[in-house]
Amino acid sequence: MLRASFDARPVRASHPKEHALATPNYGYEKRQRELAKKRKAEEKKQKKQVREPGDNSPDDSAPDESNPDVAPTPPAAS
């Protein structure tokens, strides 16, 4: 005759957290976005400081009359 042993541990089903996927760390992601935003703002601030106060042109590639290396554009013939 078979007897059940009451001293043995019961076999339990797998724990639900054993198969759970990792959850996203929203705090870390938010911090990274904030740091990137701060870095971008700092770069923009440095760019503004480098630019001369009288310089209103946002594009430095525009030809300048005082620069002899750049040939002036001839007027369009009509």
PDB file of N, CA, C and O in Angstrom:
ATOM      1  N   MET A   1       0.829  -1.160   0.000  1.00  0.00           N
ATOM      2  CA  MET A   1       0.000   0.000   0.000  1.00  0.00           C
ATOM      3  C   MET A   1       0.884   1.237   0.000  1.00  0.00           C
ATOM      4  O   MET A   1       1.878   1.303   0.682  1.00  0.00           O
ATOM      5  N   LEU A   2       0.526   2.245  -0.810  1.00  0.00           N
ATOM      6  CA  LEU A   2       1.280   3.478  -0.919  1.00  0.00           C
ATOM      7  C   LEU A   2       0.770   4.480   0.097  1.00  0.00           C
ATOM      8  O   LEU A   2      -0.424   4.660   0.275  1.00  0.00           O
ATOM      9  N   ARG A   3       1.731   5.086   0.763  1.00  0.00           N
ATOM     10  CA  ARG A   3       1.360   6.111   1.737  1.00  0.00           C
ATOM     11  C   ARG A   3       1.875   7.454   1.262  1.00  0.00           C
ATOM     12  O   ARG A   3       2.995   7.541   0.786  1.00  0.00           O
ATOM     13  N   ALA A   4       1.107   8.442   1.436  1.00  0.00           N
ATOM     14  CA  ALA A   4       1.544   9.799   1.089  1.00  0.00           C
ATOM     15  C   ALA A   4       2.392  10.328   2.225  1.00  0.00           C
ATOM     16  O   ALA A   4       2.058  10.177   3.387  1.00  0.00           O
ATOM     17  N   SER A   5       3.483  10.912   1.888  1.00  0.00           N
ATOM     18  CA  SER A   5       4.361  11.467   2.901  1.00  0.00           C
ATOM     19  C   SER A   5       3.968  12.930   3.121  1.00  0.00           C
ATOM     20  O   SER A   5       3.975  13.746   2.203  1.00  0.00           O
ATOM     21  N   PHE A   6       3.645  13.235   4.338  1.00  0.00           N
ATOM     22  CA  PHE A   6       3.249  14.601   4.657  1.00  0.00           C
ATOM     23  C   PHE A   6       4.460  15.479   4.959  1.00  0.00           C
ATOM     24  O   PHE A   6       4.358  16.670   5.081  1.00  0.00           O
ATOM     25  N   ASP A   7       5.623  14.861   5.071  1.00  0.00           N
ATOM     26  CA  ASP A   7       6.827  15.629   5.362  1.00  0.00           C
ATOM     27  C   ASP A   7       7.466  16.194   4.087  1.00  0.00           C
ATOM     28  O   ASP A   7       8.274  17.102   4.161  1.00  0.00           O
ATOM     29  N   ALA A   8       7.124  15.666   2.949  1.00  0.00           N
ATOM     30  CA  ALA A   8       7.717  16.115   1.696  1.00  0.00           C
ATOM     31  C   ALA A   8       7.123  17.469   1.283  1.00  0.00           C
ATOM     32  O   ALA A   8       5.970  17.766   1.584  1.00  0.00           O
ATOM     33  N   ARG A   9       7.935  18.244   0.619  1.00  0.00           N
ATOM     34  CA  ARG A   9       7.458  19.546   0.144  1.00  0.00           C
ATOM     35  C   ARG A   9       6.454  19.352  -0.981  1.00  0.00           C
ATOM     36  O   ARG A   9       6.652  18.503  -1.853  1.00  0.00           O
ATOM     37  N   PRO A  10       5.456  20.171  -0.996  1.00  0.00           N
ATOM     38  CA  PRO A  10       4.500  20.074  -2.110  1.00  0.00           C
ATOM     39  C   PRO A  10       5.120  20.675  -3.376  1.00  0.00           C
ATOM     40  O   PRO A  10       5.903  21.615  -3.305  1.00  0.00           O
ATOM     41  N   VAL A  11       4.822  20.099  -4.478  1.00  0.00           N
ATOM     42  CA  VAL A  11       5.320  20.610  -5.749  1.00  0.00           C
ATOM     43  C   VAL A  11       4.441  21.787  -6.132  1.00  0.00           C
ATOM     44  O   VAL A  11       3.228  21.659  -6.243  1.00  0.00           O
ATOM     45  N   ARG A  12       5.080  22.913  -6.289  1.00  0.00           N
ATOM     46  CA  ARG A  12       4.282  24.091  -6.632  1.00  0.00           C
ATOM     47  C   ARG A  12       4.513  24.467  -8.093  1.00  0.00           C
ATOM     48  O   ARG A  12       5.561  24.176  -8.675  1.00  0.00           O
ATOM     49  N   ALA A  13       3.550  25.137  -8.637  1.00  0.00           N
ATOM     50  CA  ALA A  13       3.663  25.606 -10.020  1.00  0.00           C
ATOM     51  C   ALA A  13       4.718  26.698 -10.087  1.00  0.00           C
ATOM     52  O   ALA A  13       5.050  27.317  -9.088  1.00  0.00           O
ATOM     53  N   SER A  14       5.245  26.917 -11.254  1.00  0.00           N
ATOM     54  CA  SER A  14       6.287  27.930 -11.400  1.00  0.00           C
ATOM     55  C   SER A  14       5.756  29.294 -10.973  1.00  0.00           C
ATOM     56  O   SER A  14       4.594  29.623 -11.161  1.00  0.00           O
ATOM     57  N   HIS A  15       6.634  30.046 -10.418  1.00  0.00           N
ATOM     58  CA  HIS A  15       6.290  31.369  -9.929  1.00  0.00           C
ATOM     59  C   HIS A  15       6.019  32.290 -11.115  1.00  0.00           C
ATOM     60  O   HIS A  15       6.754  32.263 -12.098  1.00  0.00           O
ATOM     61  N   PRO A  16       5.009  33.116 -11.050  1.00  0.00           N
ATOM     62  CA  PRO A  16       4.687  33.969 -12.202  1.00  0.00           C
ATOM     63  C   PRO A  16       5.811  34.951 -12.565  1.00  0.00           C
ATOM     64  O   PRO A  16       5.957  35.316 -13.705  1.00  0.00           O
ATOM     65  N   LYS A  17       6.630  35.362 -11.603  1.00  0.00           N
ATOM     66  CA  LYS A  17       7.697  36.312 -11.907  1.00  0.00           C
ATOM     67  C   LYS A  17       8.896  35.656 -12.580  1.00  0.00           C
ATOM     68  O   LYS A  17       9.757  36.342 -13.102  1.00  0.00           O
ATOM     69  N   GLU A  18       8.960  34.360 -12.562  1.00  0.00           N
ATOM     70  CA  GLU A  18      10.093  33.680 -13.184  1.00  0.00           C
ATOM     71  C   GLU A  18      10.106  33.880 -14.690  1.00  0.00           C
ATOM     72  O   GLU A  18      11.153  33.908 -15.308  1.00  0.00           O
ATOM     73  N   HIS A  19       8.943  34.047 -15.282  1.00  0.00           N
ATOM     74  CA  HIS A  19       8.846  34.158 -16.729  1.00  0.00           C
ATOM     75  C   HIS A  19       8.463  35.572 -17.165  1.00  0.00           C
ATOM     76  O   HIS A  19       8.197  35.789 -18.333  1.00  0.00           O
ATOM     77  N   ALA A  20       8.455  36.492 -16.244  1.00  0.00           N
ATOM     78  CA  ALA A  20       8.066  37.852 -16.583  1.00  0.00           C
ATOM     79  C   ALA A  20       9.180  38.538 -17.370  1.00  0.00           C
ATOM     80  O   ALA A  20      10.364  38.293 -17.159  1.00  0.00           O
ATOM     81  N   LEU A  21       8.791  39.391 -18.300  1.00  0.00           N
ATOM     82  CA  LEU A  21       9.757  40.163 -19.084  1.00  0.00           C
ATOM     83  C   LEU A  21      10.239  41.348 -18.261  1.00  0.00           C
ATOM     84  O   LEU A  21       9.561  41.809 -17.348  1.00  0.00           O
ATOM     85  N   ALA A  22      11.397  41.839 -18.597  1.00  0.00           N
ATOM     86  CA  ALA A  22      11.928  43.008 -17.909  1.00  0.00           C
ATOM     87  C   ALA A  22      11.065  44.222 -18.247  1.00  0.00           C
ATOM     88  O   ALA A  22      10.647  44.402 -19.390  1.00  0.00           O
ATOM     89  N   THR A  23      10.814  45.039 -17.264  1.00  0.00           N
ATOM     90  CA  THR A  23      10.002  46.235 -17.494  1.00  0.00           C
ATOM     91  C   THR A  23      10.919  47.399 -17.840  1.00  0.00           C
ATOM     92  O   THR A  23      12.049  47.468 -17.372  1.00  0.00           O
ATOM     93  N   PRO A  24      10.446  48.315 -18.663  1.00  0.00           N
ATOM     94  CA  PRO A  24      11.284  49.457 -19.029  1.00  0.00           C
ATOM     95  C   PRO A  24      11.530  50.366 -17.827  1.00  0.00           C
ATOM     96  O   PRO A  24      10.654  50.551 -16.987  1.00  0.00           O
ATOM     97  N   ASN A  25      12.723  50.922 -17.780  1.00  0.00           N
ATOM     98  CA  ASN A  25      13.083  51.834 -16.699  1.00  0.00           C
ATOM     99  C   ASN A  25      12.807  53.253 -17.189  1.00  0.00           C
ATOM    100  O   ASN A  25      13.672  53.903 -17.776  1.00  0.00           O
ATOM    101  N   TYR A  26      11.594  53.722 -16.943  1.00  0.00           N
ATOM    102  CA  TYR A  26      11.187  55.024 -17.451  1.00  0.00           C
ATOM    103  C   TYR A  26      11.977  56.160 -16.819  1.00  0.00           C
ATOM    104  O   TYR A  26      12.236  57.167 -17.455  1.00  0.00           O
ATOM    105  N   GLY A  27      12.368  56.007 -15.573  1.00  0.00           N
ATOM    106  CA  GLY A  27      13.155  57.038 -14.901  1.00  0.00           C
ATOM    107  C   GLY A  27      14.492  57.246 -15.576  1.00  0.00           C
ATOM    108  O   GLY A  27      14.941  58.378 -15.778  1.00  0.00           O
ATOM    109  N   TYR A  28      15.141  56.164 -15.955  1.00  0.00           N
ATOM    110  CA  TYR A  28      16.440  56.235 -16.637  1.00  0.00           C
ATOM    111  C   TYR A  28      16.278  56.905 -18.004  1.00  0.00           C
ATOM    112  O   TYR A  28      17.067  57.777 -18.378  1.00  0.00           O
ATOM    113  N   GLU A  29      15.237  56.489 -18.737  1.00  0.00           N
ATOM    114  CA  GLU A  29      15.003  57.063 -20.063  1.00  0.00           C
ATOM    115  C   GLU A  29      14.737  58.565 -19.964  1.00  0.00           C
ATOM    116  O   GLU A  29      15.254  59.351 -20.759  1.00  0.00           O
ATOM    117  N   LYS A  30      13.957  58.969 -18.980  1.00  0.00           N
ATOM    118  CA  LYS A  30      13.647  60.382 -18.800  1.00  0.00           C
ATOM    119  C   LYS A  30      14.914  61.168 -18.482  1.00  0.00           C
ATOM    120  O   LYS A  30      15.146  62.253 -19.018  1.00  0.00           O
ATOM    121  N   ARG A  31      15.750  60.617 -17.627  1.00  0.00           N
ATOM    122  CA  ARG A  31      17.006  61.281 -17.255  1.00  0.00           C
ATOM    123  C   ARG A  31      17.909  61.446 -18.478  1.00  0.00           C
ATOM    124  O   ARG A  31      18.536  62.491 -18.662  1.00  0.00           O
ATOM    125  N   GLN A  32      17.963  60.431 -19.332  1.00  0.00           N
ATOM    126  CA  GLN A  32      18.786  60.509 -20.540  1.00  0.00           C
ATOM    127  C   GLN A  32      18.261  61.594 -21.477  1.00  0.00           C
ATOM    128  O   GLN A  32      19.036  62.330 -22.085  1.00  0.00           O
ATOM    129  N   ARG A  33      16.939  61.706 -21.601  1.00  0.00           N
ATOM    130  CA  ARG A  33      16.354  62.758 -22.441  1.00  0.00           C
ATOM    131  C   ARG A  33      16.689  64.137 -21.882  1.00  0.00           C
ATOM    132  O   ARG A  33      17.028  65.059 -22.622  1.00  0.00           O
ATOM    133  N   GLU A  34      16.585  64.280 -20.558  1.00  0.00           N
ATOM    134  CA  GLU A  34      16.896  65.556 -19.921  1.00  0.00           C
ATOM    135  C   GLU A  34      18.364  65.933 -20.125  1.00  0.00           C
ATOM    136  O   GLU A  34      18.678  67.089 -20.408  1.00  0.00           O
ATOM    137  N   LEU A  35      19.260  64.961 -19.996  1.00  0.00           N
ATOM    138  CA  LEU A  35      20.684  65.223 -20.197  1.00  0.00           C
ATOM    139  C   LEU A  35      20.967  65.634 -21.640  1.00  0.00           C
ATOM    140  O   LEU A  35      21.770  66.538 -21.888  1.00  0.00           O
ATOM    141  N   ALA A  36      20.330  64.964 -22.587  1.00  0.00           N
ATOM    142  CA  ALA A  36      20.523  65.304 -23.996  1.00  0.00           C
ATOM    143  C   ALA A  36      20.018  66.718 -24.271  1.00  0.00           C
ATOM    144  O   ALA A  36      20.661  67.494 -24.992  1.00  0.00           O
ATOM    145  N   LYS A  37      18.885  67.064 -23.682  1.00  0.00           N
ATOM    146  CA  LYS A  37      18.315  68.388 -23.856  1.00  0.00           C
ATOM    147  C   LYS A  37      19.242  69.458 -23.271  1.00  0.00           C
ATOM    148  O   LYS A  37      19.485  70.501 -23.871  1.00  0.00           O
ATOM    149  N   LYS A  38      19.784  69.162 -22.094  1.00  0.00           N
ATOM    150  CA  LYS A  38      20.711  70.081 -21.433  1.00  0.00           C
ATOM    151  C   LYS A  38      21.981  70.258 -22.261  1.00  0.00           C
ATOM    152  O   LYS A  38      22.482  71.371 -22.429  1.00  0.00           O
ATOM    153  N   ARG A  39      22.501  69.155 -22.795  1.00  0.00           N
ATOM    154  CA  ARG A  39      23.712  69.187 -23.609  1.00  0.00           C
ATOM    155  C   ARG A  39      23.480  70.035 -24.872  1.00  0.00           C
ATOM    156  O   ARG A  39      24.327  70.849 -25.248  1.00  0.00           O
ATOM    157  N   LYS A  40      22.325  69.842 -25.499  1.00  0.00           N
ATOM    158  CA  LYS A  40      21.997  70.589 -26.709  1.00  0.00           C
ATOM    159  C   LYS A  40      21.876  72.082 -26.406  1.00  0.00           C
ATOM    160  O   LYS A  40      22.371  72.920 -27.161  1.00  0.00           O
ATOM    161  N   ALA A  41      21.245  72.421 -25.284  1.00  0.00           N
ATOM    162  CA  ALA A  41      21.102  73.818 -24.895  1.00  0.00           C
ATOM    163  C   ALA A  41      22.469  74.446 -24.618  1.00  0.00           C
ATOM    164  O   ALA A  41      22.720  75.603 -24.981  1.00  0.00           O
ATOM    165  N   GLU A  42      23.355  73.689 -23.987  1.00  0.00           N
ATOM    166  CA  GLU A  42      24.692  74.188 -23.687  1.00  0.00           C
ATOM    167  C   GLU A  42      25.477  74.434 -24.981  1.00  0.00           C
ATOM    168  O   GLU A  42      26.167  75.450 -25.113  1.00  0.00           O
ATOM    169  N   GLU A  43      25.367  73.533 -25.952  1.00  0.00           N
ATOM    170  CA  GLU A  43      26.042  73.711 -27.239  1.00  0.00           C
ATOM    171  C   GLU A  43      25.521  74.955 -27.949  1.00  0.00           C
ATOM    172  O   GLU A  43      26.287  75.732 -28.520  1.00  0.00           O
ATOM    173  N   LYS A  44      24.209  75.160 -27.886  1.00  0.00           N
ATOM    174  CA  LYS A  44      23.594  76.324 -28.511  1.00  0.00           C
ATOM    175  C   LYS A  44      24.093  77.605 -27.848  1.00  0.00           C
ATOM    176  O   LYS A  44      24.402  78.591 -28.521  1.00  0.00           O
ATOM    177  N   LYS A  45      24.198  77.586 -26.528  1.00  0.00           N
ATOM    178  CA  LYS A  45      24.680  78.743 -25.781  1.00  0.00           C
ATOM    179  C   LYS A  45      26.128  79.063 -26.163  1.00  0.00           C
ATOM    180  O   LYS A  45      26.486  80.225 -26.353  1.00  0.00           O
ATOM    181  N   GLN A  46      26.962  78.024 -26.283  1.00  0.00           N
ATOM    182  CA  GLN A  46      28.350  78.227 -26.663  1.00  0.00           C
ATOM    183  C   GLN A  46      28.468  78.784 -28.078  1.00  0.00           C
ATOM    184  O   GLN A  46      29.300  79.634 -28.359  1.00  0.00           O
ATOM    185  N   LYS A  47      27.609  78.309 -28.985  1.00  0.00           N
ATOM    186  CA  LYS A  47      27.607  78.810 -30.359  1.00  0.00           C
ATOM    187  C   LYS A  47      27.290  80.302 -30.371  1.00  0.00           C
ATOM    188  O   LYS A  47      27.891  81.070 -31.110  1.00  0.00           O
ATOM    189  N   LYS A  48      26.315  80.696 -29.557  1.00  0.00           N
ATOM    190  CA  LYS A  48      25.935  82.102 -29.501  1.00  0.00           C
ATOM    191  C   LYS A  48      27.072  82.953 -28.949  1.00  0.00           C
ATOM    192  O   LYS A  48      27.268  84.080 -29.384  1.00  0.00           O
ATOM    193  N   GLN A  49      27.820  82.442 -27.993  1.00  0.00           N
ATOM    194  CA  GLN A  49      28.920  83.185 -27.412  1.00  0.00           C
ATOM    195  C   GLN A  49      30.060  83.347 -28.412  1.00  0.00           C
ATOM    196  O   GLN A  49      30.739  84.365 -28.427  1.00  0.00           O
ATOM    197  N   VAL A  50      30.283  82.338 -29.251  1.00  0.00           N
ATOM    198  CA  VAL A  50      31.354  82.386 -30.247  1.00  0.00           C
ATOM    199  C   VAL A  50      31.020  83.400 -31.329  1.00  0.00           C
ATOM    200  O   VAL A  50      31.894  84.114 -31.820  1.00  0.00           O
ATOM    201  N   ARG A  51      29.754  83.478 -31.690  1.00  0.00           N
ATOM    202  CA  ARG A  51      29.315  84.399 -32.723  1.00  0.00           C
ATOM    203  C   ARG A  51      29.558  85.842 -32.272  1.00  0.00           C
ATOM    204  O   ARG A  51      29.351  86.176 -31.113  1.00  0.00           O
ATOM    205  N   GLU A  52      29.945  86.691 -33.190  1.00  0.00           N
ATOM    206  CA  GLU A  52      30.197  88.094 -32.863  1.00  0.00           C
ATOM    207  C   GLU A  52      28.880  88.800 -32.570  1.00  0.00           C
ATOM    208  O   GLU A  52      27.853  88.482 -33.160  1.00  0.00           O
ATOM    209  N   PRO A  53      28.891  89.809 -31.677  1.00  0.00           N
ATOM    210  CA  PRO A  53      27.648  90.505 -31.335  1.00  0.00           C
ATOM    211  C   PRO A  53      27.004  91.225 -32.518  1.00  0.00           C
ATOM    212  O   PRO A  53      25.797  91.291 -32.618  1.00  0.00           O
ATOM    213  N   GLY A  54      27.787  91.764 -33.472  1.00  0.00           N
ATOM    214  CA  GLY A  54      27.227  92.484 -34.614  1.00  0.00           C
ATOM    215  C   GLY A  54      26.831  91.580 -35.753  1.00  0.00           C
ATOM    216  O   GLY A  54      26.263  92.022 -36.746  1.00  0.00           O
ATOM    217  N   ASP A  55      27.126  90.325 -35.662  1.00  0.00           N
ATOM    218  CA  ASP A  55      26.836  89.368 -36.738  1.00  0.00           C
ATOM    219  C   ASP A  55      25.382  88.930 -36.653  1.00  0.00           C
ATOM    220  O   ASP A  55      24.991  88.242 -35.729  1.00  0.00           O
ATOM    221  N   ASN A  56      24.580  89.323 -37.640  1.00  0.00           N
ATOM    222  CA  ASN A  56      23.164  88.951 -37.642  1.00  0.00           C
ATOM    223  C   ASN A  56      22.867  87.779 -38.556  1.00  0.00           C
ATOM    224  O   ASN A  56      21.780  87.249 -38.542  1.00  0.00           O
ATOM    225  N   SER A  57      23.845  87.381 -39.375  1.00  0.00           N
ATOM    226  CA  SER A  57      23.595  86.282 -40.309  1.00  0.00           C
ATOM    227  C   SER A  57      23.762  84.941 -39.602  1.00  0.00           C
ATOM    228  O   SER A  57      24.780  84.668 -38.994  1.00  0.00           O
ATOM    229  N   PRO A  58      22.750  84.077 -39.676  1.00  0.00           N
ATOM    230  CA  PRO A  58      22.865  82.763 -39.050  1.00  0.00           C
ATOM    231  C   PRO A  58      23.775  81.821 -39.825  1.00  0.00           C
ATOM    232  O   PRO A  58      24.264  80.849 -39.304  1.00  0.00           O
ATOM    233  N   ASP A  59      24.024  82.137 -41.102  1.00  0.00           N
ATOM    234  CA  ASP A  59      24.822  81.267 -41.954  1.00  0.00           C
ATOM    235  C   ASP A  59      26.184  81.908 -42.205  1.00  0.00           C
ATOM    236  O   ASP A  59      26.270  82.985 -42.774  1.00  0.00           O
ATOM    237  N   ASP A  60      27.256  81.265 -41.790  1.00  0.00           N
ATOM    238  CA  ASP A  60      28.604  81.793 -41.968  1.00  0.00           C
ATOM    239  C   ASP A  60      29.135  81.548 -43.377  1.00  0.00           C
ATOM    240  O   ASP A  60      30.208  82.038 -43.716  1.00  0.00           O
ATOM    241  N   SER A  61      28.451  80.790 -44.210  1.00  0.00           N
ATOM    242  CA  SER A  61      28.953  80.457 -45.532  1.00  0.00           C
ATOM    243  C   SER A  61      28.605  81.515 -46.573  1.00  0.00           C
ATOM    244  O   SER A  61      28.980  81.382 -47.721  1.00  0.00           O
ATOM    245  N   ALA A  62      27.897  82.574 -46.189  1.00  0.00           N
ATOM    246  CA  ALA A  62      27.535  83.626 -47.136  1.00  0.00           C
ATOM    247  C   ALA A  62      28.788  84.393 -47.539  1.00  0.00           C
ATOM    248  O   ALA A  62      29.631  84.681 -46.697  1.00  0.00           O
ATOM    249  N   PRO A  63      28.928  84.749 -48.829  1.00  0.00           N
ATOM    250  CA  PRO A  63      30.113  85.488 -49.267  1.00  0.00           C
ATOM    251  C   PRO A  63      30.142  86.881 -48.644  1.00  0.00           C
ATOM    252  O   PRO A  63      29.122  87.518 -48.456  1.00  0.00           O
ATOM    253  N   ASP A  64      31.342  87.329 -48.362  1.00  0.00           N
ATOM    254  CA  ASP A  64      31.547  88.618 -47.722  1.00  0.00           C
ATOM    255  C   ASP A  64      32.390  89.487 -48.648  1.00  0.00           C
ATOM    256  O   ASP A  64      33.345  89.019 -49.251  1.00  0.00           O
ATOM    257  N   GLU A  65      32.058  90.781 -48.779  1.00  0.00           N
ATOM    258  CA  GLU A  65      32.794  91.676 -49.661  1.00  0.00           C
ATOM    259  C   GLU A  65      34.229  91.866 -49.179  1.00  0.00           C
ATOM    260  O   GLU A  65      35.128  92.127 -49.957  1.00  0.00           O
ATOM    261  N   SER A  66      34.465  91.774 -47.899  1.00  0.00           N
ATOM    262  CA  SER A  66      35.794  92.000 -47.366  1.00  0.00           C
ATOM    263  C   SER A  66      36.714  90.799 -47.570  1.00  0.00           C
ATOM    264  O   SER A  66      37.911  90.893 -47.376  1.00  0.00           O
ATOM    265  N   ASN A  67      36.179  89.662 -47.985  1.00  0.00           N
ATOM    266  CA  ASN A  67      36.973  88.463 -48.201  1.00  0.00           C
ATOM    267  C   ASN A  67      37.407  88.409 -49.670  1.00  0.00           C
ATOM    268  O   ASN A  67      36.583  88.171 -50.554  1.00  0.00           O
ATOM    269  N   PRO A  68      38.697  88.624 -49.981  1.00  0.00           N
ATOM    270  CA  PRO A  68      39.145  88.652 -51.382  1.00  0.00           C
ATOM    271  C   PRO A  68      39.168  87.266 -52.039  1.00  0.00           C
ATOM    272  O   PRO A  68      39.228  87.177 -53.251  1.00  0.00           O
ATOM    273  N   ASP A  69      39.120  86.182 -51.266  1.00  0.00           N
ATOM    274  CA  ASP A  69      39.180  84.834 -51.828  1.00  0.00           C
ATOM    275  C   ASP A  69      37.864  84.437 -52.486  1.00  0.00           C
ATOM    276  O   ASP A  69      37.828  83.540 -53.330  1.00  0.00           O
ATOM    277  N   VAL A  70      36.787  85.075 -52.123  1.00  0.00           N
ATOM    278  CA  VAL A  70      35.482  84.719 -52.665  1.00  0.00           C
ATOM    279  C   VAL A  70      35.156  85.652 -53.825  1.00  0.00           C
ATOM    280  O   VAL A  70      35.149  86.876 -53.682  1.00  0.00           O
ATOM    281  N   ALA A  71      34.913  85.093 -54.991  1.00  0.00           N
ATOM    282  CA  ALA A  71      34.598  85.891 -56.165  1.00  0.00           C
ATOM    283  C   ALA A  71      33.158  86.392 -56.063  1.00  0.00           C
ATOM    284  O   ALA A  71      32.257  85.626 -55.712  1.00  0.00           O
ATOM    285  N   PRO A  72      32.939  87.668 -56.381  1.00  0.00           N
ATOM    286  CA  PRO A  72      31.554  88.190 -56.336  1.00  0.00           C
ATOM    287  C   PRO A  72      30.727  87.573 -57.455  1.00  0.00           C
ATOM    288  O   PRO A  72      31.222  87.241 -58.521  1.00  0.00           O
ATOM    289  N   THR A  73      29.446  87.439 -57.189  1.00  0.00           N
ATOM    290  CA  THR A  73      28.525  86.873 -58.169  1.00  0.00           C
ATOM    291  C   THR A  73      28.155  87.941 -59.174  1.00  0.00           C
ATOM    292  O   THR A  73      27.734  89.035 -58.790  1.00  0.00           O
ATOM    293  N   PRO A  74      28.306  87.695 -60.492  1.00  0.00           N
ATOM    294  CA  PRO A  74      27.932  88.708 -61.477  1.00  0.00           C
ATOM    295  C   PRO A  74      26.418  88.870 -61.520  1.00  0.00           C
ATOM    296  O   PRO A  74      25.670  87.927 -61.274  1.00  0.00           O
ATOM    297  N   PRO A  75      25.946  90.070 -61.830  1.00  0.00           N
ATOM    298  CA  PRO A  75      24.494  90.294 -61.910  1.00  0.00           C
ATOM    299  C   PRO A  75      23.909  89.506 -63.080  1.00  0.00           C
ATOM    300  O   PRO A  75      24.545  89.294 -64.097  1.00  0.00           O
ATOM    301  N   ALA A  76      22.684  89.109 -62.929  1.00  0.00           N
ATOM    302  CA  ALA A  76      22.014  88.329 -63.968  1.00  0.00           C
ATOM    303  C   ALA A  76      21.686  89.217 -65.149  1.00  0.00           C
ATOM    304  O   ALA A  76      21.193  90.333 -64.999  1.00  0.00           O
ATOM    305  N   ALA A  77      21.981  88.750 -66.363  1.00  0.00           N
ATOM    306  CA  ALA A  77      21.708  89.506 -67.568  1.00  0.00           C
ATOM    307  C   ALA A  77      20.275  89.259 -68.001  1.00  0.00           C
ATOM    308  O   ALA A  77      19.798  88.132 -68.023  1.00  0.00           O
ATOM    309  N   SER A  78      19.601  90.348 -68.366  1.00  0.00           N
ATOM    310  CA  SER A  78      18.203  90.210 -68.797  1.00  0.00           C
ATOM    311  C   SER A  78      18.072  90.373 -70.266  1.00  0.00           C
ATOM    312  O   SER A  78      18.616  91.131 -70.928  1.00  0.00           O
TER     313      SER A  78
END
